[in-house]
PDB file of C-alpha atoms in Angstrom:
ATOM      1  CA  UNK A 189      20.936 -10.323  15.828  1.00  0.00           C
ATOM      2  CA  UNK A 190      21.401  -6.913  17.418  1.00  0.00           C
ATOM      3  CA  UNK A 191      21.147  -4.047  14.977  1.00  0.00           C
ATOM      4  CA  UNK A 192      24.463  -2.252  14.470  1.00  0.00           C
ATOM      5  CA  UNK A 193      24.951   1.426  15.176  1.00  0.00           C
ATOM      6  CA  UNK A 194      25.194   2.342  11.499  1.00  0.00           C
ATOM      7  CA  UNK A 195      22.030   0.395  10.684  1.00  0.00           C
ATOM      8  CA  UNK A 196      20.180   2.108  13.536  1.00  0.00           C
ATOM      9  CA  UNK A 197      21.204   5.509  12.239  1.00  0.00           C
ATOM     10  CA  UNK A 198      20.147   4.593   8.721  1.00  0.00           C
ATOM     11  CA  UNK A 199      16.750   3.427   9.962  1.00  0.00           C
ATOM     12  CA  UNK A 200      16.346   6.602  12.040  1.00  0.00           C
ATOM     13  CA  UNK A 201      17.150   8.727   8.988  1.00  0.00           C
ATOM     14  CA  UNK A 202      14.626   6.839   6.844  1.00  0.00           C
ATOM     15  CA  UNK A 203      11.945   7.180   9.512  1.00  0.00           C
ATOM     16  CA  UNK A 204      12.648  10.892   9.831  1.00  0.00           C
ATOM     17  CA  UNK A 205      12.721  11.351   6.062  1.00  0.00           C
ATOM     18  CA  UNK A 206       9.328   9.668   5.735  1.00  0.00           C
ATOM     19  CA  UNK A 207       7.864  12.128   8.226  1.00  0.00           C
ATOM     20  CA  UNK A 208       9.438  15.122   6.504  1.00  0.00           C
ATOM     21  CA  UNK A 209       8.498  14.068   2.973  1.00  0.00           C
ATOM     22  CA  UNK A 210       4.922  13.351   4.032  1.00  0.00           C
ATOM     23  CA  UNK A 211       4.750  16.702   5.790  1.00  0.00           C
ATOM     24  CA  UNK A 212       6.293  18.888   3.082  1.00  0.00           C
ATOM     25  CA  UNK A 213       6.493  16.852  -0.132  1.00  0.00           C
ATOM     26  CA  UNK A 214       9.738  16.386  -2.020  1.00  0.00           C
ATOM     27  CA  UNK A 215      10.409  20.004  -2.975  1.00  0.00           C
ATOM     28  CA  UNK A 216       9.628  21.409   0.471  1.00  0.00           C
ATOM     29  CA  UNK A 217      11.590  18.770   2.383  1.00  0.00           C
ATOM     30  CA  UNK A 218      14.810  19.895   4.046  1.00  0.00           C
ATOM     31  CA  UNK A 219      17.799  17.689   4.759  1.00  0.00           C
ATOM     32  CA  UNK A 220      18.420  19.853   7.820  1.00  0.00           C
ATOM     33  CA  UNK A 221      14.991  18.942   9.169  1.00  0.00           C
ATOM     34  CA  UNK A 222      15.609  15.248   8.436  1.00  0.00           C
ATOM     35  CA  UNK A 223      18.899  15.364  10.348  1.00  0.00           C
ATOM     36  CA  UNK A 224      17.328  17.164  13.302  1.00  0.00           C
ATOM     37  CA  UNK A 225      14.404  14.753  13.491  1.00  0.00           C
ATOM     38  CA  UNK A 226      16.722  11.728  13.225  1.00  0.00           C
ATOM     39  CA  UNK A 227      19.005  13.255  15.855  1.00  0.00           C
ATOM     40  CA  UNK A 228      22.073  12.898  13.667  1.00  0.00           C
ATOM     41  CA  UNK A 229      24.310  15.393  11.925  1.00  0.00           C
ATOM     42  CA  UNK A 230      23.616  16.537   8.398  1.00  0.00           C
ATOM     43  CA  UNK A 231      26.978  15.008   7.459  1.00  0.00           C
ATOM     44  CA  UNK A 232      25.720  11.635   8.712  1.00  0.00           C
ATOM     45  CA  UNK A 233      22.632  11.918   6.521  1.00  0.00           C
ATOM     46  CA  UNK A 234      24.809  12.541   3.464  1.00  0.00           C
ATOM     47  CA  UNK A 235      27.113   9.688   4.462  1.00  0.00           C
ATOM     48  CA  UNK A 236      24.186   7.271   4.162  1.00  0.00           C
ATOM     49  CA  UNK A 237      22.356   9.013   1.296  1.00  0.00           C
ATOM     50  CA  UNK A 238      24.228  11.015  -1.303  1.00  0.00           C
ATOM     51  CA  UNK A 239      21.497  13.591  -1.865  1.00  0.00           C
ATOM     52  CA  UNK A 240      17.817  14.347  -1.288  1.00  0.00           C
ATOM     53  CA  UNK A 241      16.781  12.499  -4.430  1.00  0.00           C
ATOM     54  CA  UNK A 242      18.474   9.320  -3.226  1.00  0.00           C
ATOM     55  CA  UNK A 243      16.951   9.693   0.222  1.00  0.00           C
ATOM     56  CA  UNK A 244      13.467  10.156  -1.263  1.00  0.00           C
ATOM     57  CA  UNK A 245      13.885   7.101  -3.490  1.00  0.00           C
ATOM     58  CA  UNK A 246      15.117   4.941  -0.610  1.00  0.00           C
ATOM     59  CA  UNK A 247      12.308   6.102   1.672  1.00  0.00           C
ATOM     60  CA  UNK A 248       9.567   5.282  -0.835  1.00  0.00           C
ATOM     61  CA  UNK A 249      11.236   1.986  -1.776  1.00  0.00           C
ATOM     62  CA  UNK A 250      11.242   0.911   1.872  1.00  0.00           C
ATOM     63  CA  UNK A 251       7.502   1.554   2.066  1.00  0.00           C
ATOM     64  CA  UNK A 252       6.975  -0.342  -1.181  1.00  0.00           C
ATOM     65  CA  UNK A 253       8.702  -3.389   0.307  1.00  0.00           C
ATOM     66  CA  UNK A 254       6.423  -3.181   3.339  1.00  0.00           C
ATOM     67  CA  UNK A 255       3.390  -2.974   1.040  1.00  0.00           C
ATOM     68  CA  UNK A 256       4.534  -6.098  -0.807  1.00  0.00           C
ATOM     69  CA  UNK A 257       4.687  -8.050   2.444  1.00  0.00           C
ATOM     70  CA  UNK A 258       1.227  -6.869   3.491  1.00  0.00           C
ATOM     71  CA  UNK A 259      -0.220  -7.750   0.092  1.00  0.00           C
ATOM     72  CA  UNK A 260       1.100 -11.302   0.200  1.00  0.00           C
ATOM     73  CA  UNK A 261      -0.015 -11.911   3.779  1.00  0.00           C
ATOM     74  CA  UNK A 262      -3.594 -10.736   3.250  1.00  0.00           C
ATOM     75  CA  UNK A 263      -4.535 -13.229   0.513  1.00  0.00           C
ATOM     76  CA  UNK A 264      -2.366 -16.194   1.456  1.00  0.00           C
ATOM     77  CA  UNK A 265      -4.311 -19.446   1.679  1.00  0.00           C
ATOM     78  CA  UNK A 266      -7.608 -18.084   0.344  1.00  0.00           C
ATOM     79  CA  UNK A 267      -8.046 -20.998  -2.073  1.00  0.00           C
ATOM     80  CA  UNK A 268      -7.962 -23.479   0.833  1.00  0.00           C
ATOM     81  CA  UNK A 269     -10.590 -21.704   2.940  1.00  0.00           C
ATOM     82  CA  UNK A 270     -13.715 -23.457   4.144  1.00  0.00           C
ATOM     83  CA  UNK A 271     -15.418 -20.074   4.601  1.00  0.00           C
ATOM     84  CA  UNK A 272     -15.051 -18.239   1.309  1.00  0.00           C
ATOM     85  CA  UNK A 273     -17.516 -15.481   2.152  1.00  0.00           C
ATOM     86  CA  UNK A 274     -15.951 -14.830   5.548  1.00  0.00           C
ATOM     87  CA  UNK A 275     -12.395 -14.807   4.220  1.00  0.00           C
ATOM     88  CA  UNK A 276     -13.269 -12.550   1.284  1.00  0.00           C
ATOM     89  CA  UNK A 277     -14.916 -10.190   3.745  1.00  0.00           C
ATOM     90  CA  UNK A 278     -11.786 -10.205   5.899  1.00  0.00           C
ATOM     91  CA  UNK A 279      -9.583  -9.484   2.866  1.00  0.00           C
ATOM     92  CA  UNK A 280     -11.840  -6.624   1.748  1.00  0.00           C
ATOM     93  CA  UNK A 281     -11.906  -5.172   5.253  1.00  0.00           C
ATOM     94  CA  UNK A 282      -8.120  -5.302   5.574  1.00  0.00           C
ATOM     95  CA  UNK A 283      -7.722  -3.815   2.114  1.00  0.00           C
ATOM     96  CA  UNK A 284      -9.981  -0.853   2.697  1.00  0.00           C
ATOM     97  CA  UNK A 285      -8.760  -0.065   6.216  1.00  0.00           C
ATOM     98  CA  UNK A 286      -5.059  -0.356   5.361  1.00  0.00           C
ATOM     99  CA  UNK A 287      -5.045   1.498   2.035  1.00  0.00           C
ATOM    100  CA  UNK A 288      -7.026   4.437   3.423  1.00  0.00           C
ATOM    101  CA  UNK A 289      -4.761   4.953   6.449  1.00  0.00           C
ATOM    102  CA  UNK A 290      -3.840   8.661   6.457  1.00  0.00           C
ATOM    103  CA  UNK A 291      -0.065   8.170   6.186  1.00  0.00           C
ATOM    104  CA  UNK A 292      -0.475   5.784   3.221  1.00  0.00           C
ATOM    105  CA  UNK A 293      -2.895   8.136   1.495  1.00  0.00           C
ATOM    106  CA  UNK A 294      -0.426  10.980   2.003  1.00  0.00           C
ATOM    107  CA  UNK A 295       2.394   8.820   0.660  1.00  0.00           C
ATOM    108  CA  UNK A 296       0.311   8.032  -2.424  1.00  0.00           C
ATOM    109  CA  UNK A 297      -0.314  11.760  -2.906  1.00  0.00           C
ATOM    110  CA  UNK A 298       3.407  12.518  -2.663  1.00  0.00           C
ATOM    111  CA  UNK A 299       4.331   9.795  -5.182  1.00  0.00           C
ATOM    112  CA  UNK A 300       1.660  10.987  -7.615  1.00  0.00           C
ATOM    113  CA  UNK A 301       2.790  14.577  -7.165  1.00  0.00           C
ATOM    114  CA  UNK A 302       6.379  13.618  -7.979  1.00  0.00           C
ATOM    115  CA  UNK A 303       5.580  11.168 -10.799  1.00  0.00           C
ATOM    116  CA  UNK A 304       7.009  13.494 -13.468  1.00  0.00           C
ATOM    117  CA  UNK A 305      10.251  13.926 -11.512  1.00  0.00           C
ATOM    118  CA  UNK A 306      10.492  10.248 -10.486  1.00  0.00           C
ATOM    119  CA  UNK A 307       8.623   8.229 -13.163  1.00  0.00           C
ATOM    120  CA  UNK A 308      10.435   4.975 -12.375  1.00  0.00           C
ATOM    121  CA  UNK A 309       9.536   5.291  -8.712  1.00  0.00           C
ATOM    122  CA  UNK A 310       5.883   5.912  -9.563  1.00  0.00           C
ATOM    123  CA  UNK A 311       5.849   2.844 -11.805  1.00  0.00           C
ATOM    124  CA  UNK A 312       7.499   0.783  -9.065  1.00  0.00           C
ATOM    125  CA  UNK A 313       4.899   1.978  -6.561  1.00  0.00           C
ATOM    126  CA  UNK A 314       2.088   0.821  -8.825  1.00  0.00           C
ATOM    127  CA  UNK A 315       3.750  -2.472  -9.741  1.00  0.00           C
ATOM    128  CA  UNK A 316       4.624  -3.360  -6.146  1.00  0.00           C
ATOM    129  CA  UNK A 317       1.400  -2.090  -4.601  1.00  0.00           C
ATOM    130  CA  UNK A 318      -1.881  -2.293  -6.527  1.00  0.00           C
ATOM    131  CA  UNK A 319      -0.631  -4.469  -9.380  1.00  0.00           C
ATOM    132  CA  UNK A 320       1.091  -6.975  -7.097  1.00  0.00           C
ATOM    133  CA  UNK A 321      -1.991  -7.153  -4.884  1.00  0.00           C
ATOM    134  CA  UNK A 322      -4.190  -7.837  -7.895  1.00  0.00           C
ATOM    135  CA  UNK A 323      -1.839 -10.547  -9.150  1.00  0.00           C
ATOM    136  CA  UNK A 324      -1.663 -12.322  -5.786  1.00  0.00           C
ATOM    137  CA  UNK A 325      -5.431 -12.244  -5.466  1.00  0.00           C
ATOM    138  CA  UNK A 326      -5.818 -13.436  -9.069  1.00  0.00           C
ATOM    139  CA  UNK A 327      -3.674 -16.487  -8.298  1.00  0.00           C
ATOM    140  CA  UNK A 328      -6.082 -17.447  -5.525  1.00  0.00           C
ATOM    141  CA  UNK A 329      -9.141 -16.725  -7.684  1.00  0.00           C
ATOM    142  CA  UNK A 330      -7.732 -18.929 -10.442  1.00  0.00           C
ATOM    143  CA  UNK A 331      -7.434 -21.828  -8.014  1.00  0.00           C
ATOM    144  CA  UNK A 332     -10.944 -21.219  -6.710  1.00  0.00           C
ATOM    145  CA  UNK A 333     -12.199 -21.225 -10.295  1.00  0.00           C
ATOM    146  CA  UNK A 334     -10.468 -24.567 -10.911  1.00  0.00           C
ATOM    147  CA  UNK A 335     -12.289 -25.924  -7.860  1.00  0.00           C
ATOM    148  CA  UNK A 336     -15.620 -24.681  -9.238  1.00  0.00           C
ATOM    149  CA  UNK A 337     -16.079 -22.228  -6.365  1.00  0.00           C
ATOM    150  CA  UNK A 338     -15.814 -19.095  -8.510  1.00  0.00           C
ATOM    151  CA  UNK A 339     -16.840 -18.414 -12.086  1.00  0.00           C
ATOM    152  CA  UNK A 340     -13.811 -16.329 -13.030  1.00  0.00           C
ATOM    153  CA  UNK A 341     -12.579 -16.996 -16.586  1.00  0.00           C
ATOM    154  CA  UNK A 342     -10.295 -13.949 -16.235  1.00  0.00           C
ATOM    155  CA  UNK A 343      -8.961 -14.151 -12.657  1.00  0.00           C
ATOM    156  CA  UNK A 344      -6.927 -10.959 -12.937  1.00  0.00           C
ATOM    157  CA  UNK A 345      -9.947  -8.951 -14.046  1.00  0.00           C
ATOM    158  CA  UNK A 346     -11.948 -10.516 -11.215  1.00  0.00           C
ATOM    159  CA  UNK A 347      -9.259  -9.441  -8.745  1.00  0.00           C
ATOM    160  CA  UNK A 348      -9.304  -5.903 -10.111  1.00  0.00           C
ATOM    161  CA  UNK A 349     -13.091  -5.810  -9.831  1.00  0.00           C
ATOM    162  CA  UNK A 350     -12.915  -7.047  -6.235  1.00  0.00           C
ATOM    163  CA  UNK A 351     -10.354  -4.438  -5.189  1.00  0.00           C
ATOM    164  CA  UNK A 352     -12.099  -1.551  -6.893  1.00  0.00           C
ATOM    165  CA  UNK A 353     -15.516  -2.459  -5.494  1.00  0.00           C
ATOM    166  CA  UNK A 354     -14.041  -2.119  -2.007  1.00  0.00           C
ATOM    167  CA  UNK A 355     -11.700   0.824  -2.576  1.00  0.00           C
ATOM    168  CA  UNK A 356     -13.048   3.137  -5.255  1.00  0.00           C
ATOM    169  CA  UNK A 357     -15.245   5.412  -3.142  1.00  0.00           C
ATOM    170  CA  UNK A 358     -13.289   5.585   0.140  1.00  0.00           C
ATOM    171  CA  UNK A 359      -9.876   5.881  -1.529  1.00  0.00           C
ATOM    172  CA  UNK A 360     -10.989   8.557  -3.969  1.00  0.00           C
ATOM    173  CA  UNK A 361     -12.513  10.539  -1.145  1.00  0.00           C
ATOM    174  CA  UNK A 362      -9.418  10.100   1.015  1.00  0.00           C
ATOM    175  CA  UNK A 363      -7.211  11.477  -1.753  1.00  0.00           C
ATOM    176  CA  UNK A 364      -9.127  14.761  -1.748  1.00  0.00           C
ATOM    177  CA  UNK A 365     -10.612  15.032   1.747  1.00  0.00           C
ATOM    178  CA  UNK A 366      -8.386  14.683   4.837  1.00  0.00           C
ATOM    179  CA  UNK A 367     -11.374  13.845   7.046  1.00  0.00           C
ATOM    180  CA  UNK A 368     -11.217  10.050   7.530  1.00  0.00           C
ATOM    181  CA  UNK A 369     -14.197   7.790   7.033  1.00  0.00           C
ATOM    182  CA  UNK A 370     -15.718   6.333  10.204  1.00  0.00           C
ATOM    183  CA  UNK A 371     -14.603   2.725  10.572  1.00  0.00           C
ATOM    184  CA  UNK A 372     -18.135   1.362  10.322  1.00  0.00           C
ATOM    185  CA  UNK A 373     -18.533   3.062   6.944  1.00  0.00           C
ATOM    186  CA  UNK A 374     -15.277   1.536   5.685  1.00  0.00           C
ATOM    187  CA  UNK A 375     -16.383  -1.914   6.810  1.00  0.00           C
ATOM    188  CA  UNK A 376     -19.728  -1.441   5.087  1.00  0.00           C
ATOM    189  CA  UNK A 377     -17.946  -0.703   1.804  1.00  0.00           C
ATOM    190  CA  UNK A 378     -15.906  -3.877   2.267  1.00  0.00           C
ATOM    191  CA  UNK A 379     -18.865  -6.097   3.107  1.00  0.00           C
ATOM    192  CA  UNK A 380     -20.962  -4.752   0.243  1.00  0.00           C
ATOM    193  CA  UNK A 381     -18.033  -5.245  -2.128  1.00  0.00           C
ATOM    194  CA  UNK A 382     -17.998  -8.947  -1.243  1.00  0.00           C
ATOM    195  CA  UNK A 383     -21.758  -9.245  -1.682  1.00  0.00           C
ATOM    196  CA  UNK A 384     -21.704  -7.623  -5.127  1.00  0.00           C
ATOM    197  CA  UNK A 385     -18.578  -9.531  -6.172  1.00  0.00           C
ATOM    198  CA  UNK A 386     -20.073 -12.911  -5.298  1.00  0.00           C
ATOM    199  CA  UNK A 387     -23.344 -12.010  -7.016  1.00  0.00           C
ATOM    200  CA  UNK A 388     -21.324 -11.678 -10.207  1.00  0.00           C
ATOM    201  CA  UNK A 389     -18.669 -14.375  -9.762  1.00  0.00           C
ATOM    202  CA  UNK A 390     -20.143 -17.189  -7.701  1.00  0.00           C
ATOM    203  CA  UNK A 391     -21.359 -20.110  -9.878  1.00  0.00           C
TER     204      UNK A 391
END
């Protein structure tokens, strides 16, 4: 179905707002700059979003929904795999390369920076991002444990271990250093995470 004019304008405003909020943070963001970047009038921005707070919330929520979809897609079908090592390596590689993308790191920084002002949004970010990813992975680990392919009496803890083995160093560095890791280094973190994880959790 062809997107209507109003929907196109709304999407353009959200895309522009994301750029502006990532560039300046919440406090420094200007509705005038959002309107100019979206190529709409300021009145049109306020027609779709009552104020800057609402626009910020809607922008972050849209990215949260996208993160939910990515999280589900990455781990789907893991319990049916014939190549557990290969699929775990693929999951770890996707996890570490996606989460450390500069625009997602910047978005995380903005949400953390505004957590006092928008505590519900910060909690939603965590619940729909890291927590949801852990839960989806835990569901697959639980099934693998039932099949005798993993020794994971606490599947959720196993999922948290898996994610943190892959992400802890590169994500922490990315939060404080804008210089991105070389891709081969990111993949090495992912592959080593799988090796260490299976050393602990494979029967």
